[in-house]
């Protein structure tokens, strides 16, 4: 009787579990996202108000136009929204695969305490007050037709500056000079007086060849012999002659009341000579090149990681007094999806978001330099996820601003892609394995590889610099902008794809089967035990009955 009760109880419990499976499957199916669709979860980020908002579904083929933070009601006091971790507002985001929810974390930039004056003033006093209302002004250098991102330089108001040398490269073209908004072109090294507002210059390019030089101040009018630098001027005024304006963009003379940058002339009061004479006697001066000694910014690290010190060797003048700022990255603080994947997978031995402060204020422009990690040797003993691997420095950066070659895949083949020529070459020395919408790189043949980059997602490129010696005392990587920099393990092998995510409903079925098998095993054990008990009891009863019969026979005797 007891045996039957136990079996009935177990059977009833199994039936209850099995009856719940259909409802669980329906609920799981309701949360499953079709493979050709995706959702976007907008996250306001740390310290911001608004929480999060899930939008969708969106088609993988068509993508989704990213909203602005303001449209979602996100805000952060003292900060200005700049972009999402997956792209800028208004851009169309297309994930590499569907069936998932993509997280877009808001990126915020601290608003300067300085305020700019509105409108223009014709009086000296109002101009001075508007200048005093801002601490610094920005000079932006655009690459023009050349690839690359704009370079920004910051100066204190009242501080003059010199035009920088051109760092942009344009194949088969010669840099001719910096063009101001009025069409005049100036050489690097031209000294410019402090403006009252932000200004910009654009690189001018010509086909390879000799550049014609036209000097300014060739007019016979004595009023053009000297520039004006009155307080009411709202744009820079050159305090030195420009000697290299392109013939295609001649430098015109200007009156003393000009509000544009004007090259000062070396002509004297005797400049009434014929123009041809002035032109023939003009002297072409060599441009003054900016000389900048690299500055090393250092920060010591304490902790249970291989990195003991981080240095950033700054190779360009960004003005002011620069200092380095570090933020250790983990699964909670990282917003970059490629860096987040490397950290989540356990491939990162150390990860830091590196930034620069200039005079205590965040610097958001480009920064050309080298990041150096000083190592204590413990990286050689660090546990890795792979049987064969190499150490590497990794730097994540935005795809939109990256102009170098990088590895990418179409899902079948891997290519080395050149964005400048839009040409790609199939390669077989590396593999790109997709995991959760982010690609990781696997080295199949490390020979010949040292520094390279790969496309990790639709918006991110990861720059790599291999560290050949596992016990190296330092590791470095050259960068043009600052963002997450990591010390990582890179797998060496064939790049087998990780197992795809198993649907939830399959896990439910597997769980039910495991329970059934376990129950059957328990029933089998109980049944065998009961059978053994019955057999023992029968044997014991038979033995007792036989003994009693013999005793009774003896009594009768």
Coordinates of C-alpha atoms in Angstrom, one line a residue:
X1 CA 0.0 0.0 0.0
X2 CA 2.8 2.4 0.9
X3 CA 4.5 1.6 -2.4
X4 CA 1.5 2.5 -4.4
X5 CA 1.0 5.8 -2.6
X6 CA 4.6 6.8 -3.3
X7 CA 4.3 5.9 -7.0
X8 CA 1.0 7.8 -7.2
X9 CA 2.5 10.9 -5.6
X10 CA 5.5 11.0 -8.0
X11 CA 3.2 10.4 -11.0
X12 CA 1.0 13.2 -9.9
X13 CA 3.9 15.6 -9.5
X14 CA 5.2 14.7 -13.0
X15 CA 1.8 15.3 -14.5
X16 CA 1.6 18.8 -12.9
X17 CA 5.1 19.6 -14.4
X18 CA 4.1 18.4 -17.8
X19 CA 0.8 20.2 -17.8
X20 CA 2.7 23.5 -17.1
X21 CA 5.0 23.1 -20.1
X22 CA 2.6 24.3 -22.8
X23 CA 1.9 27.6 -20.9
X24 CA 5.6 28.1 -20.3
X25 CA 6.2 27.6 -24.0
X26 CA 3.6 30.1 -25.0
X27 CA 5.0 32.6 -22.6
X28 CA 8.5 32.0 -23.9
X29 CA 7.4 32.3 -27.4
X30 CA 5.8 35.7 -26.6
X31 CA 9.2 37.0 -25.5
X32 CA 11.0 35.6 -28.5
X33 CA 12.1 38.2 -31.1
X34 CA 11.9 37.0 -34.8
X35 CA 15.3 36.7 -36.4
X36 CA 14.6 39.4 -38.9
X37 CA 13.6 42.0 -36.2
X38 CA 15.2 43.8 -33.3
X39 CA 14.5 46.2 -30.6
X40 CA 16.5 49.2 -29.3
X41 CA 16.7 49.9 -25.5
X42 CA 17.7 53.5 -25.0
X43 CA 19.5 54.0 -21.7
X44 CA 20.0 57.5 -20.3
X45 CA 23.3 56.4 -18.7
X46 CA 24.9 56.9 -15.3
X47 CA 23.8 60.1 -13.5
X48 CA 21.2 61.0 -16.1
X49 CA 17.5 61.2 -15.7
X50 CA 15.0 59.4 -17.8
X51 CA 15.8 55.8 -17.1
X52 CA 15.4 53.7 -20.2
X53 CA 13.0 53.2 -23.1
X54 CA 12.5 50.2 -25.4
X55 CA 11.6 51.0 -29.0
X56 CA 10.6 48.6 -31.7
X57 CA 10.3 46.2 -33.3
X58 CA 12.5 47.3 -36.3
X59 CA 13.4 45.4 -39.4
X60 CA 17.0 44.3 -39.7
X61 CA 17.0 45.0 -43.4
X62 CA 15.6 48.6 -43.0
X63 CA 17.3 49.4 -39.7
X64 CA 16.1 52.1 -37.2
X65 CA 16.6 55.8 -37.2
X66 CA 18.2 56.7 -33.8
X67 CA 16.2 59.2 -31.7
X68 CA 17.6 62.1 -29.8
X69 CA 17.9 62.0 -26.0
X70 CA 15.6 65.0 -25.8
X71 CA 12.8 63.2 -27.7
X72 CA 13.0 60.4 -25.1
X73 CA 13.0 62.8 -22.2
X74 CA 16.6 62.0 -21.2
X75 CA 18.7 64.7 -19.6
X76 CA 21.8 65.2 -17.4
X77 CA 22.3 68.3 -15.4
X78 CA 25.5 70.2 -16.5
X79 CA 25.9 67.9 -19.5
X80 CA 25.0 68.0 -23.2
X81 CA 23.9 64.9 -25.1
X82 CA 26.3 64.1 -28.0
X83 CA 25.4 60.6 -29.3
X84 CA 24.5 57.1 -28.5
X85 CA 26.9 54.2 -28.0
X86 CA 25.7 52.7 -31.3
X87 CA 25.7 56.0 -33.3
X88 CA 24.5 59.5 -33.6
X89 CA 20.8 60.7 -33.5
X90 CA 19.3 60.7 -37.0
X91 CA 21.7 57.9 -38.2
X92 CA 20.1 54.6 -39.3
X93 CA 21.4 51.7 -37.2
X94 CA 21.4 48.2 -38.7
X95 CA 22.5 45.3 -36.5
X96 CA 24.4 42.5 -38.0
X97 CA 21.7 40.1 -36.9
X98 CA 18.2 40.1 -35.5
X99 CA 16.3 38.3 -32.8
X100 CA 17.7 40.5 -30.0
X101 CA 17.5 43.8 -28.1
X102 CA 20.3 46.3 -28.7
X103 CA 21.3 48.7 -26.0
X104 CA 22.0 52.3 -26.9
X105 CA 23.6 54.2 -24.0
X106 CA 23.6 58.0 -24.1
X107 CA 26.9 59.7 -24.3
X108 CA 27.2 63.1 -22.5
X109 CA 29.7 65.9 -22.7
X110 CA 30.2 68.3 -19.8
X111 CA 29.0 71.9 -20.6
X112 CA 31.6 74.5 -20.1
X113 CA 30.8 77.0 -17.4
X114 CA 31.7 79.8 -19.8
X115 CA 28.9 81.3 -21.9
X116 CA 29.2 83.0 -25.3
X117 CA 27.7 86.3 -26.0
X118 CA 25.0 86.6 -28.6
X119 CA 25.0 88.9 -31.5
X120 CA 27.8 91.2 -32.5
X121 CA 28.9 94.5 -31.1
X122 CA 30.3 97.5 -32.9
X123 CA 31.7 99.1 -29.7
X124 CA 35.0 98.3 -28.1
X125 CA 33.4 97.9 -24.6
X126 CA 30.8 95.4 -25.6
X127 CA 33.4 93.4 -27.5
X128 CA 35.6 93.3 -24.5
X129 CA 32.8 92.1 -22.3
X130 CA 31.8 89.3 -24.7
X131 CA 35.4 88.2 -24.8
X132 CA 35.6 88.1 -21.0
X133 CA 32.5 86.0 -20.8
X134 CA 34.4 83.0 -22.3
X135 CA 37.6 81.6 -21.0
X136 CA 38.9 80.1 -24.3
X137 CA 38.3 80.1 -28.0
X138 CA 38.7 77.2 -30.5
X139 CA 40.5 77.1 -33.8
X140 CA 39.3 74.3 -35.9
X141 CA 41.3 72.9 -38.8
X142 CA 39.3 70.9 -41.4
X143 CA 40.9 68.4 -43.8
X144 CA 39.1 69.7 -46.9
X145 CA 39.1 67.1 -49.6
X146 CA 41.5 64.9 -47.7
X147 CA 40.3 62.1 -45.4
X148 CA 40.4 62.5 -41.6
X149 CA 38.8 64.3 -38.8
X150 CA 39.0 68.0 -37.9
X151 CA 41.7 69.1 -35.5
X152 CA 40.7 71.5 -32.7
X153 CA 43.1 73.7 -30.8
X154 CA 42.1 75.8 -27.8
X155 CA 43.6 79.1 -26.7
X156 CA 43.0 81.6 -23.9
X157 CA 41.2 84.8 -25.0
X158 CA 43.8 87.4 -25.7
X159 CA 46.4 84.8 -26.6
X160 CA 47.7 84.9 -30.2
X161 CA 48.3 81.7 -32.1
X162 CA 50.2 80.4 -35.2
X163 CA 48.6 78.2 -37.8
X164 CA 49.7 74.6 -37.3
X165 CA 51.5 72.4 -39.8
X166 CA 49.2 70.1 -41.8
X167 CA 49.0 66.5 -40.4
X168 CA 46.4 65.4 -43.0
X169 CA 47.5 63.2 -45.9
X170 CA 45.9 63.3 -49.4
X171 CA 47.5 60.9 -51.9
X172 CA 48.8 62.5 -55.1
X173 CA 48.1 66.0 -53.8
X174 CA 50.1 68.8 -52.3
X175 CA 49.0 70.8 -49.3
X176 CA 48.8 74.5 -50.4
X177 CA 47.8 76.2 -47.2
X178 CA 45.0 76.9 -44.7
X179 CA 42.0 78.7 -46.2
X180 CA 40.0 81.2 -44.2
X181 CA 36.2 81.8 -44.7
X182 CA 36.8 84.8 -46.9
X183 CA 38.8 82.7 -49.4
X184 CA 42.3 83.7 -48.5
X185 CA 45.0 81.0 -48.0
X186 CA 47.7 81.2 -45.3
X187 CA 50.8 79.1 -44.7
X188 CA 51.5 77.1 -41.6
X189 CA 53.4 79.2 -39.1
X190 CA 51.5 82.4 -40.0
X191 CA 51.0 84.3 -36.7
X192 CA 47.4 85.3 -36.0
X193 CA 46.2 87.7 -33.4
X194 CA 43.6 86.5 -30.9
X195 CA 40.0 86.5 -32.2
X196 CA 36.9 87.3 -30.2
X197 CA 35.1 84.0 -31.3
X198 CA 35.8 80.5 -32.5
X199 CA 37.4 80.4 -36.0
X200 CA 38.2 77.7 -38.5
X201 CA 40.5 77.1 -41.4
X202 CA 40.3 74.5 -44.2
X203 CA 43.1 72.7 -45.9
X204 CA 43.6 73.5 -49.6
X205 CA 45.0 70.8 -51.9
X206 CA 46.4 70.9 -55.4
X207 CA 47.8 68.2 -57.7
X208 CA 51.4 67.2 -57.0
X209 CA 53.7 69.9 -58.3
X210 CA 55.3 73.2 -57.5
X211 CA 53.2 75.7 -55.6
X212 CA 53.0 79.3 -56.9
X213 CA 53.5 82.0 -54.2
X214 CA 51.6 85.3 -54.2
X215 CA 52.5 87.8 -51.5
X216 CA 50.0 90.0 -49.9
X217 CA 50.2 93.8 -49.6
X218 CA 51.0 94.4 -53.2
X219 CA 48.4 97.1 -53.6
X220 CA 49.6 100.6 -54.1
X221 CA 47.1 101.9 -51.5
X222 CA 48.9 102.8 -48.3
X223 CA 45.8 101.8 -46.3
X224 CA 46.7 98.1 -47.0
X225 CA 50.2 98.3 -45.7
X226 CA 49.1 97.4 -42.1
X227 CA 46.3 95.3 -40.7
X228 CA 43.8 96.5 -38.2
X229 CA 43.5 94.8 -34.9
X230 CA 40.9 96.9 -33.2
X231 CA 38.9 95.5 -30.3
X232 CA 35.8 95.4 -32.4
X233 CA 37.3 92.8 -34.8
X234 CA 35.5 89.5 -34.5
X235 CA 38.0 87.4 -36.4
X236 CA 41.8 86.9 -36.2
X237 CA 44.2 89.3 -37.8
X238 CA 47.5 88.1 -38.9
X239 CA 50.5 89.9 -37.3
X240 CA 53.0 88.5 -39.8
X241 CA 53.1 88.5 -43.6
X242 CA 51.7 85.4 -45.3
X243 CA 54.2 84.2 -47.9
X244 CA 52.5 81.1 -49.3
X245 CA 49.0 81.8 -50.5
X246 CA 48.1 79.5 -53.4
X247 CA 47.9 81.1 -56.8
X248 CA 44.4 79.6 -57.0
X249 CA 43.4 81.4 -53.9
X250 CA 45.4 84.7 -54.0
X251 CA 45.7 86.8 -50.9
X252 CA 43.8 90.0 -51.4
X253 CA 44.7 93.3 -49.8
X254 CA 42.3 94.6 -47.1
X255 CA 41.4 97.8 -45.4
X256 CA 42.2 98.5 -41.8
X257 CA 38.6 98.0 -40.8
X258 CA 38.4 94.4 -42.0
X259 CA 37.0 91.9 -39.5
X260 CA 38.6 89.0 -41.3
X261 CA 42.2 87.7 -40.8
X262 CA 44.5 90.0 -42.7
X263 CA 48.1 89.3 -43.5
X264 CA 50.2 92.2 -42.4
X265 CA 52.2 93.7 -45.3
X266 CA 55.9 94.5 -45.3
X267 CA 55.4 97.3 -47.8
X268 CA 56.5 100.8 -46.8
X269 CA 55.1 104.2 -47.5
X270 CA 57.0 104.0 -50.9
X271 CA 54.6 101.3 -52.0
X272 CA 53.3 103.5 -54.8
X273 CA 55.7 101.8 -57.2
X274 CA 54.1 100.0 -60.1
X275 CA 52.5 96.7 -59.2
X276 CA 54.8 94.8 -61.6
X277 CA 57.9 96.1 -59.8
X278 CA 56.5 95.2 -56.4
X279 CA 55.7 91.7 -57.6
X280 CA 59.0 91.2 -59.2
X281 CA 60.9 92.3 -56.0
X282 CA 58.8 90.3 -53.6
X283 CA 60.7 87.9 -51.4
X284 CA 59.4 84.4 -50.8
X285 CA 59.9 83.4 -47.2
X286 CA 60.0 79.8 -45.9
X287 CA 57.0 79.1 -43.6
X288 CA 57.7 78.8 -39.9
X289 CA 57.1 75.2 -38.8
X290 CA 55.5 74.6 -35.4
X291 CA 58.0 72.8 -33.1
X292 CA 56.3 70.7 -30.4
X293 CA 58.2 68.5 -28.0
X294 CA 56.1 65.4 -27.0
X295 CA 54.7 65.6 -23.5
X296 CA 54.3 62.5 -21.4
X297 CA 51.3 62.3 -19.1
X298 CA 51.5 59.6 -16.5
X299 CA 49.2 57.9 -13.9
X300 CA 50.2 55.2 -11.5
X301 CA 48.0 52.2 -10.9
X302 CA 47.5 50.1 -7.8
X303 CA 45.5 46.9 -7.9
X304 CA 45.4 43.3 -8.7
X305 CA 46.0 43.7 -12.4
X306 CA 49.2 43.5 -14.6
X307 CA 49.3 47.3 -15.2
X308 CA 51.3 49.4 -12.8
X309 CA 51.4 52.7 -14.7
X310 CA 49.7 54.3 -17.7
X311 CA 51.4 56.9 -19.8
X312 CA 50.1 58.9 -22.7
X313 CA 52.8 60.5 -24.9
X314 CA 51.1 63.5 -26.4
X315 CA 52.6 64.3 -29.8
X316 CA 50.7 67.5 -30.7
X317 CA 50.0 70.8 -29.0
X318 CA 46.4 70.9 -27.7
X319 CA 47.0 74.1 -25.7
X320 CA 46.8 74.8 -22.0
X321 CA 48.1 72.5 -19.3
X322 CA 47.1 68.9 -20.2
X323 CA 46.7 66.1 -17.6
X324 CA 45.6 62.5 -18.0
X325 CA 42.4 61.1 -16.5
X326 CA 41.6 57.4 -16.1
X327 CA 38.4 55.4 -15.5
X328 CA 38.7 51.7 -14.8
X329 CA 36.2 49.8 -16.9
X330 CA 34.1 46.9 -16.0
X331 CA 30.8 45.3 -17.1
X332 CA 28.9 48.2 -15.4
X333 CA 30.9 51.3 -16.4
X334 CA 31.7 50.5 -20.0
X335 CA 29.5 51.8 -22.7
X336 CA 31.4 50.9 -25.8
X337 CA 29.9 47.6 -27.1
X338 CA 33.2 46.2 -28.4
X339 CA 35.1 46.9 -25.2
X340 CA 32.1 45.6 -23.2
X341 CA 32.2 42.3 -25.2
X342 CA 35.9 41.8 -24.5
X343 CA 35.4 42.4 -20.8
X344 CA 32.3 40.2 -20.6
X345 CA 34.1 37.3 -22.3
X346 CA 37.0 37.5 -19.9
X347 CA 39.5 38.4 -22.7
X348 CA 40.5 41.7 -21.0
X349 CA 43.3 41.7 -18.5
X350 CA 43.0 45.4 -17.9
X351 CA 40.7 48.1 -19.3
X352 CA 40.7 51.8 -18.9
X353 CA 38.8 54.7 -20.5
X354 CA 41.5 57.3 -21.0
X355 CA 40.8 61.0 -21.4
X356 CA 42.6 64.3 -21.2
X357 CA 41.9 67.4 -19.1
X358 CA 43.2 70.7 -20.2
X359 CA 43.4 73.3 -17.4
X360 CA 41.0 71.1 -15.5
X361 CA 38.4 71.0 -18.2
X362 CA 37.5 67.9 -20.4
X363 CA 39.2 67.9 -23.8
X364 CA 37.0 66.4 -26.5
X365 CA 39.2 66.9 -29.6
X366 CA 41.5 64.5 -31.2
X367 CA 44.8 63.6 -29.5
X368 CA 47.7 62.2 -31.5
X369 CA 50.0 60.1 -29.3
X370 CA 51.0 56.8 -27.9
X371 CA 49.4 54.9 -24.9
X372 CA 52.0 52.9 -22.9
X373 CA 51.0 50.3 -20.2
X374 CA 53.8 49.5 -17.8
X375 CA 53.4 45.8 -16.8
X376 CA 54.5 43.8 -13.7
X377 CA 54.8 40.5 -15.5
X378 CA 51.8 38.8 -14.0
X379 CA 50.1 38.9 -17.4
X380 CA 52.2 35.9 -18.4
X381 CA 50.4 33.8 -15.8
X382 CA 46.9 35.1 -16.4
X383 CA 44.3 32.5 -17.2
X384 CA 43.0 32.6 -20.8
X385 CA 39.9 31.3 -22.5
X386 CA 41.9 29.9 -25.4
X387 CA 44.3 27.0 -25.8
X388 CA 46.5 29.2 -28.0
X389 CA 46.6 33.0 -27.8
X390 CA 48.7 36.1 -28.0
X391 CA 48.8 39.3 -25.9
X392 CA 47.7 42.6 -27.5
X393 CA 46.8 46.2 -26.9
X394 CA 43.4 47.1 -28.1
X395 CA 41.9 50.6 -28.7
X396 CA 38.2 51.0 -29.6
X397 CA 37.2 53.9 -31.7
X398 CA 34.3 55.1 -33.9
X399 CA 34.0 53.6 -37.3
X400 CA 32.8 57.0 -38.7
X401 CA 36.0 58.7 -37.9
X402 CA 38.4 55.9 -38.9
X403 CA 40.3 56.3 -42.2
X404 CA 42.8 53.4 -42.0
X405 CA 42.5 49.9 -43.4
X406 CA 40.6 47.3 -41.3
X407 CA 39.4 43.7 -41.5
X408 CA 35.7 43.1 -42.0
X409 CA 33.4 40.3 -43.1
X410 CA 30.3 39.8 -45.1
X411 CA 29.4 36.7 -43.1
X412 CA 31.3 34.3 -45.3
X413 CA 34.7 35.8 -46.2
X414 CA 37.0 38.1 -44.4
X415 CA 38.4 41.1 -46.3
X416 CA 41.0 43.8 -45.7
X417 CA 39.1 47.0 -46.5
X418 CA 40.5 50.4 -47.5
X419 CA 37.9 53.1 -47.0
X420 CA 39.9 55.6 -49.0
X421 CA 39.8 53.6 -52.2
X422 CA 36.7 51.6 -51.3
X423 CA 38.6 48.5 -52.3
X424 CA 38.6 45.2 -50.3
X425 CA 40.9 42.2 -50.6
X426 CA 39.9 38.7 -49.4
X427 CA 42.3 37.3 -46.7
X428 CA 42.7 34.1 -44.8
X429 CA 45.1 35.0 -42.1
X430 CA 42.4 36.1 -39.6
X431 CA 38.8 35.1 -38.8
X432 CA 35.9 37.2 -37.5
X433 CA 33.5 35.4 -35.2
X434 CA 30.2 37.0 -34.4
X435 CA 28.9 36.6 -30.8
X436 CA 25.9 38.6 -29.6
X437 CA 26.1 41.0 -32.5
X438 CA 29.7 41.9 -31.9
X439 CA 32.7 40.4 -33.8
X440 CA 35.9 39.2 -32.2
X441 CA 39.0 38.6 -34.1
X442 CA 40.8 35.3 -34.2
X443 CA 44.4 35.1 -35.7
X444 CA 44.8 32.1 -38.0
X445 CA 48.3 33.0 -39.1
X446 CA 50.2 35.5 -36.9
X447 CA 53.2 35.8 -39.3
X448 CA 53.5 39.3 -40.7
X449 CA 50.9 40.8 -38.2
X450 CA 51.9 43.5 -35.8
X451 CA 49.5 46.5 -35.9
X452 CA 46.1 46.3 -37.6
X453 CA 42.3 47.0 -37.0
X454 CA 39.1 45.2 -37.4
X455 CA 35.4 46.1 -37.6
X456 CA 33.8 44.9 -34.4
X457 CA 30.3 46.3 -35.0
X458 CA 28.3 48.6 -37.3
X459 CA 29.7 51.6 -35.4
X460 CA 33.0 50.5 -33.9
X461 CA 36.6 49.7 -35.0
X462 CA 39.1 48.0 -32.7
X463 CA 42.8 48.9 -33.3
X464 CA 45.2 46.1 -32.3
X465 CA 48.9 46.1 -31.5
X466 CA 50.4 42.7 -30.8
X467 CA 52.6 42.2 -27.8
X468 CA 55.0 39.4 -28.9
X469 CA 56.7 38.8 -25.5
X470 CA 54.3 37.5 -22.9
X471 CA 56.7 38.7 -20.1
X472 CA 57.2 42.2 -21.6
X473 CA 57.7 45.1 -19.2
X474 CA 55.5 47.4 -21.2
X475 CA 53.0 47.4 -24.1
X476 CA 52.0 50.4 -26.3
X477 CA 49.7 51.4 -29.1
X478 CA 49.6 54.5 -31.3
X479 CA 46.2 56.4 -31.3
X480 CA 44.7 59.5 -32.8
X481 CA 41.9 59.8 -30.3
X482 CA 41.4 58.7 -26.7
X483 CA 38.8 56.1 -25.7
X484 CA 38.9 52.7 -24.1
X485 CA 42.3 51.0 -24.2
X486 CA 42.6 47.4 -23.1
X487 CA 45.3 44.7 -22.6
X488 CA 43.7 41.5 -24.0
X489 CA 44.1 37.9 -25.0
X490 CA 43.6 37.2 -28.7
X491 CA 42.8 33.7 -29.8
X492 CA 45.1 32.0 -32.3
X493 CA 43.4 29.2 -34.1
X494 CA 40.7 28.5 -36.8
X495 CA 38.1 30.7 -35.2
X496 CA 35.3 28.3 -34.6
X497 CA 32.1 30.1 -33.9
X498 CA 30.7 29.8 -30.4
X499 CA 27.5 27.9 -30.0
X500 CA 24.6 30.0 -30.9
X501 CA 22.2 31.1 -28.2
X502 CA 19.8 28.3 -27.4
X503 CA 16.1 29.3 -27.5
X504 CA 14.4 29.4 -24.1
X505 CA 11.7 26.9 -25.0
X506 CA 14.4 24.3 -25.8
X507 CA 15.8 24.8 -22.3
X508 CA 12.3 24.2 -20.9
X509 CA 12.0 20.9 -22.8
X510 CA 15.5 19.8 -21.7
X511 CA 14.6 20.6 -18.1
X512 CA 11.4 18.6 -18.3
X513 CA 13.2 15.6 -19.8
X514 CA 15.8 15.8 -17.1
X515 CA 13.1 15.7 -14.4
X516 CA 11.3 12.8 -16.1
X517 CA 14.5 10.8 -16.3
X518 CA 15.4 11.6 -12.7
X519 CA 11.9 10.5 -11.7
X520 CA 12.1 7.3 -13.6
X521 CA 15.4 6.5 -12.0
X522 CA 14.0 7.2 -8.5
X523 CA 11.0 5.0 -9.3
X524 CA 13.2 2.2 -10.5
X525 CA 15.3 2.3 -7.4
X526 CA 12.2 2.4 -5.1
X527 CA 10.7 -0.5 -7.0
X528 CA 13.9 -2.6 -6.8
X529 CA 14.1 -1.9 -3.1
X530 CA 10.5 -2.9 -2.5
X531 CA 11.0 -6.1 -4.5
X532 CA 14.1 -6.9 -2.4
X533 CA 12.1 -6.3 0.8
X534 CA 9.2 -8.6 -0.4
X535 CA 11.6 -11.3 -1.4
X536 CA 13.3 -11.2 2.0
X537 CA 10.0 -11.2 3.8
X538 CA 8.8 -14.2 1.8
X539 CA 12.0 -16.1 2.5
X540 CA 11.7 -15.3 6.1
X541 CA 8.1 -16.4 6.3
X542 CA 8.8 -19.6 4.5
X543 CA 11.6 -20.3 6.9
X544 CA 9.4 -19.6 9.9
X545 CA 6.5 -21.8 8.6
X546 CA 8.8 -24.8 8.0
X547 CA 10.2 -24.6 11.5
X548 CA 6.8 -24.3 13.1
X549 CA 5.5 -27.4 11.2
X550 CA 8.3 -29.5 12.4
X551 CA 7.7 -28.4 16.0
X552 CA 4.0 -29.3 15.7
X553 CA 4.9 -32.7 14.4
X554 CA 7.1 -33.4 17.4
X555 CA 4.3 -32.4 19.7
X556 CA 2.0 -34.8 18.2
X557 CA 4.6 -37.5 18.6

